[in-house]
PDB file of C-alpha atoms in Angstrom:
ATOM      1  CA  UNK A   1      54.108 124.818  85.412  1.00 61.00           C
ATOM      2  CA  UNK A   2      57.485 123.500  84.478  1.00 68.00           C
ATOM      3  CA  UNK A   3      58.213 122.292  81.236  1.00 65.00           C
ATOM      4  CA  UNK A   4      60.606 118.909  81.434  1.00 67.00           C
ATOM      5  CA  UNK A   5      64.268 119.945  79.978  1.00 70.00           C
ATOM      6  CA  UNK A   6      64.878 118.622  76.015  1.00 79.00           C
ATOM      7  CA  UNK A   7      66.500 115.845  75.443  1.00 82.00           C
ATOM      8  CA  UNK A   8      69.469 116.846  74.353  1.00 86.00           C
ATOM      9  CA  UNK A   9      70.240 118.827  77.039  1.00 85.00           C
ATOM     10  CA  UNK A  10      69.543 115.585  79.551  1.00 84.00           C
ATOM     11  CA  UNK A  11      71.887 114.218  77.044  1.00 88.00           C
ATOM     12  CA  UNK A  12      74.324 116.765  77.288  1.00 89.00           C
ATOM     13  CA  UNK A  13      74.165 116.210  81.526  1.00 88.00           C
ATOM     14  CA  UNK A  14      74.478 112.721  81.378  1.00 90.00           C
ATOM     15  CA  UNK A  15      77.643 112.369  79.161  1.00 93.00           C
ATOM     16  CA  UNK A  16      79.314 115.656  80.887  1.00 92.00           C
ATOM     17  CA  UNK A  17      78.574 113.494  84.601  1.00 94.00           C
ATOM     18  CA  UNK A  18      79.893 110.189  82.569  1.00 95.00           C
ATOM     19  CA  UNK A  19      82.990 111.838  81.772  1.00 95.00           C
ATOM     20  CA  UNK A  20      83.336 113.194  84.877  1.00 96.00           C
ATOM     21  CA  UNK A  21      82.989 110.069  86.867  1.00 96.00           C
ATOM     22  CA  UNK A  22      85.174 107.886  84.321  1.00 96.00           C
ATOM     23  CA  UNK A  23      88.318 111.033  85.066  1.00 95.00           C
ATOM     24  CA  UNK A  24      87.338 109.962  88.816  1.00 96.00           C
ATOM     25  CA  UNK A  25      87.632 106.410  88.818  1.00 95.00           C
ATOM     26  CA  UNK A  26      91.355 106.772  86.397  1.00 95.00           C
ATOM     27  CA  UNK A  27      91.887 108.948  89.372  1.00 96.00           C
ATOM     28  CA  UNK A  28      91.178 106.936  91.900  1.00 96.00           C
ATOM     29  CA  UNK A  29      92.759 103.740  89.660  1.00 96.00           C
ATOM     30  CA  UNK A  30      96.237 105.983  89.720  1.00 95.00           C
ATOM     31  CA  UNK A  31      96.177 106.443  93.862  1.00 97.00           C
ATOM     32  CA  UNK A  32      95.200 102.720  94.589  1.00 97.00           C
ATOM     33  CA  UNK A  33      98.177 101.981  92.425  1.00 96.00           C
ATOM     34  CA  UNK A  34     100.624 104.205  93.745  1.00 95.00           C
ATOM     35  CA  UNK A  35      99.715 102.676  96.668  1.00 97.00           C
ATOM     36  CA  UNK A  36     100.314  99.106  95.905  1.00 96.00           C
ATOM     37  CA  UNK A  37     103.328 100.366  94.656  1.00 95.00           C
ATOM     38  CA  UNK A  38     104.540 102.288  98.009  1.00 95.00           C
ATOM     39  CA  UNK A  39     103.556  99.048  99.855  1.00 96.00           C
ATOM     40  CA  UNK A  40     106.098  97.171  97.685  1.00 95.00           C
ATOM     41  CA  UNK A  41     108.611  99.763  98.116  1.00 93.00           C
ATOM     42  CA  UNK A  42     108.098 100.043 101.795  1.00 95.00           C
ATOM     43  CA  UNK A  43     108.893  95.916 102.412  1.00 96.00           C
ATOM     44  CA  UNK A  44     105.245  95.536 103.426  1.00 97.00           C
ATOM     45  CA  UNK A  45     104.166  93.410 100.498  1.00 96.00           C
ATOM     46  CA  UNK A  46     106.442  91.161  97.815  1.00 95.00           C
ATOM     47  CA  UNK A  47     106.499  92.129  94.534  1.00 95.00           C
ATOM     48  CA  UNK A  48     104.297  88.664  93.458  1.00 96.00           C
ATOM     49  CA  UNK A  49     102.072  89.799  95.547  1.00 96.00           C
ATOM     50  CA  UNK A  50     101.434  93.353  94.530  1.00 96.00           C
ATOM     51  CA  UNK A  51     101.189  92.138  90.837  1.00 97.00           C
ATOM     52  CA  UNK A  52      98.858  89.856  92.193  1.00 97.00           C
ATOM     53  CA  UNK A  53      96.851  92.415  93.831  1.00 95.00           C
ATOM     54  CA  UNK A  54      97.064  95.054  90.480  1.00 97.00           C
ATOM     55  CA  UNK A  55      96.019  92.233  88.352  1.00 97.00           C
ATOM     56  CA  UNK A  56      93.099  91.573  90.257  1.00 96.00           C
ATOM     57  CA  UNK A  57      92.032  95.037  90.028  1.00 95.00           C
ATOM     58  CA  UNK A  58      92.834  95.219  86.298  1.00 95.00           C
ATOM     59  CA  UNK A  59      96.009  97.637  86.801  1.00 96.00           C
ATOM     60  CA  UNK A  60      99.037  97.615  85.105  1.00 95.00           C
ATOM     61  CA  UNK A  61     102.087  95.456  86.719  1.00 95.00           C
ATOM     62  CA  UNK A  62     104.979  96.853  88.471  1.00 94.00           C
ATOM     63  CA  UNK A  63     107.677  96.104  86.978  1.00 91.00           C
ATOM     64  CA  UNK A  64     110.919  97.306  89.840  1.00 86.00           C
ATOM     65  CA  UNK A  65     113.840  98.800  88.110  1.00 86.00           C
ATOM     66  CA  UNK A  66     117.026 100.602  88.692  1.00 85.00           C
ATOM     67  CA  UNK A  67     118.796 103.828  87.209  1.00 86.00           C
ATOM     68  CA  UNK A  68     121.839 104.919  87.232  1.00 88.00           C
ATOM     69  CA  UNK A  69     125.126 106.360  85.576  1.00 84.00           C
ATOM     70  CA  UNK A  70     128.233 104.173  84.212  1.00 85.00           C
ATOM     71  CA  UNK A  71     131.883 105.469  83.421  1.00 82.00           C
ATOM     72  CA  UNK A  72     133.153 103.217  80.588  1.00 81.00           C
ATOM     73  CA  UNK A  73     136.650 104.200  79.334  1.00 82.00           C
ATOM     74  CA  UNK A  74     137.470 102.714  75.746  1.00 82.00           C
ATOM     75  CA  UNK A  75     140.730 102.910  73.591  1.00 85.00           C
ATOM     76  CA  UNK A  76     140.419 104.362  70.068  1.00 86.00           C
ATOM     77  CA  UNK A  77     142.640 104.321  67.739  1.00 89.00           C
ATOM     78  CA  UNK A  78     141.805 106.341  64.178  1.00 90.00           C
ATOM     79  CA  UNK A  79     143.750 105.971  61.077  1.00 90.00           C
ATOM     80  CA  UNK A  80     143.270 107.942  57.913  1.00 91.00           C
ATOM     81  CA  UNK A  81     143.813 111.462  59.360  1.00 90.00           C
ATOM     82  CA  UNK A  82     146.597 113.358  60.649  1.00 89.00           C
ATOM     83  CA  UNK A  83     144.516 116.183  62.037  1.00 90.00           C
ATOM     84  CA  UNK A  84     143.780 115.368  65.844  1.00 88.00           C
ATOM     85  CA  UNK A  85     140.724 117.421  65.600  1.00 89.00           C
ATOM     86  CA  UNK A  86     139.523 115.181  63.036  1.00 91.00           C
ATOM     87  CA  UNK A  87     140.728 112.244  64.695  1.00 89.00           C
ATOM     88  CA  UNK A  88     138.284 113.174  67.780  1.00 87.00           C
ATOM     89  CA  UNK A  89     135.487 113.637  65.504  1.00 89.00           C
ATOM     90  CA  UNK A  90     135.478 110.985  64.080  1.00 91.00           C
ATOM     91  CA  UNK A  91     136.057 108.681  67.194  1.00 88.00           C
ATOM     92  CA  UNK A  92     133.187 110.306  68.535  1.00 85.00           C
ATOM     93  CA  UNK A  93     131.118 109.736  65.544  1.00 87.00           C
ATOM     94  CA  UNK A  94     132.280 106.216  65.035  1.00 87.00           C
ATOM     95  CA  UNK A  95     131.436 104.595  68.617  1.00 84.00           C
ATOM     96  CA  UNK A  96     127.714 103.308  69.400  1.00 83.00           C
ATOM     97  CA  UNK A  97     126.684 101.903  72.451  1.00 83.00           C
ATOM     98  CA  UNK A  98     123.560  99.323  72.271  1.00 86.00           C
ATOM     99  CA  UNK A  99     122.666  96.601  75.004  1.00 88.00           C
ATOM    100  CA  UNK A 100     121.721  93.030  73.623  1.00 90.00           C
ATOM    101  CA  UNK A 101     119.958  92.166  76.742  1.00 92.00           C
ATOM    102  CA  UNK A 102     116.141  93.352  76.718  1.00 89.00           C
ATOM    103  CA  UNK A 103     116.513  94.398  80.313  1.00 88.00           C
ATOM    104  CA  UNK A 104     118.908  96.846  80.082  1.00 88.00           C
ATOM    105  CA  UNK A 105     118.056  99.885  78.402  1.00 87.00           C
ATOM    106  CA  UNK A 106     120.595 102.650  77.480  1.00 85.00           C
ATOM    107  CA  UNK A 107     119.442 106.472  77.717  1.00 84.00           C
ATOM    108  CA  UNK A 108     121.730 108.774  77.225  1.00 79.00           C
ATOM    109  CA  UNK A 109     125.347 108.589  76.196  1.00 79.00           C
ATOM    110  CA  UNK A 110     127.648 111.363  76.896  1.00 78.00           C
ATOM    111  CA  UNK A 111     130.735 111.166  74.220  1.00 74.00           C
ATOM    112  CA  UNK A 112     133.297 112.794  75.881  1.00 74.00           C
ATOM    113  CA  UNK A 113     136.880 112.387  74.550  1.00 73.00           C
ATOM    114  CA  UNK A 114     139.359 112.863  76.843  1.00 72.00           C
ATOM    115  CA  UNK A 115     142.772 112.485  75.371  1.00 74.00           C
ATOM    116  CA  UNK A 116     144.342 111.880  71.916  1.00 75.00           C
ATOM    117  CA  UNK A 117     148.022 111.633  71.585  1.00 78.00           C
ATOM    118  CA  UNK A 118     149.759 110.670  68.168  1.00 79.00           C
ATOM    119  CA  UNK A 119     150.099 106.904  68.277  1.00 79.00           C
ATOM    120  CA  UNK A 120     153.235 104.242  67.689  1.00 73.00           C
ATOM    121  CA  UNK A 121     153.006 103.333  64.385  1.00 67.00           C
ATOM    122  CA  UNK A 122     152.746  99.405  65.694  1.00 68.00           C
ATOM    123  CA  UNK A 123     149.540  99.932  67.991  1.00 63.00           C
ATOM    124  CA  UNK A 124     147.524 101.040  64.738  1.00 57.00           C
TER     125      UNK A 124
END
């Protein structure tokens, strides 16, 4: 004769195979996205309709974006030092670079100086 198992350890089972099958469905969740996704990216749906199509299965929205890398030169001029060192320093320091439109987000800025040369007393 076989005694039934406690109840805690059917307890145990049944939130270990709960857990278990909620991983598998945020699995599964993940590849039917990427999917909608690859869809979009491959021209065979619009991007309306593969929000449409994540929305109605509860998913998170695409939202398309690009990346990429911009060169922007600026003229500096720094008073208050006669040390060029310094002078580099502190334009370095001194420039920030912010975007005021919400869809553009900036990363990463590289402050490279590339030349300082002593400046006419008229440009500063």
């Amino acid at each position: 004769m076989t005694l039934p198992a406690h109840p805690s350890i059917r307890i145990n089972q049944l939130e270990t195979a709960l857990a278990q099958v909620r991983t598998d469905f945020e699995v599964f969740q993940d590849k039917v996205r990427d999917r909608i996704i690859e869809a979009y990216r491959n021209g065979d749906i619009c991007l309306d309709g593969a929000n449409d199509g994540l929305r109605d299965l509860g998913l998170p929205t695409y939202v398309a974006g690009w990346k990429g890398t911009m060169t922007l030169t600026v003229e500096v001029y720094v008073t208050g030092t006669d040390c060029p060192d310094t002078a580099r320093q502190w334009a370095r320091d001194g420039l920030e670079l912010a975007s005021q439109d919400d869809d553009v987000r900036i990363d990463h800025i590289d402050r490279d100086v590339d030349e300082f040369t002593e400046a006419d007393e008229g440009d500063v």
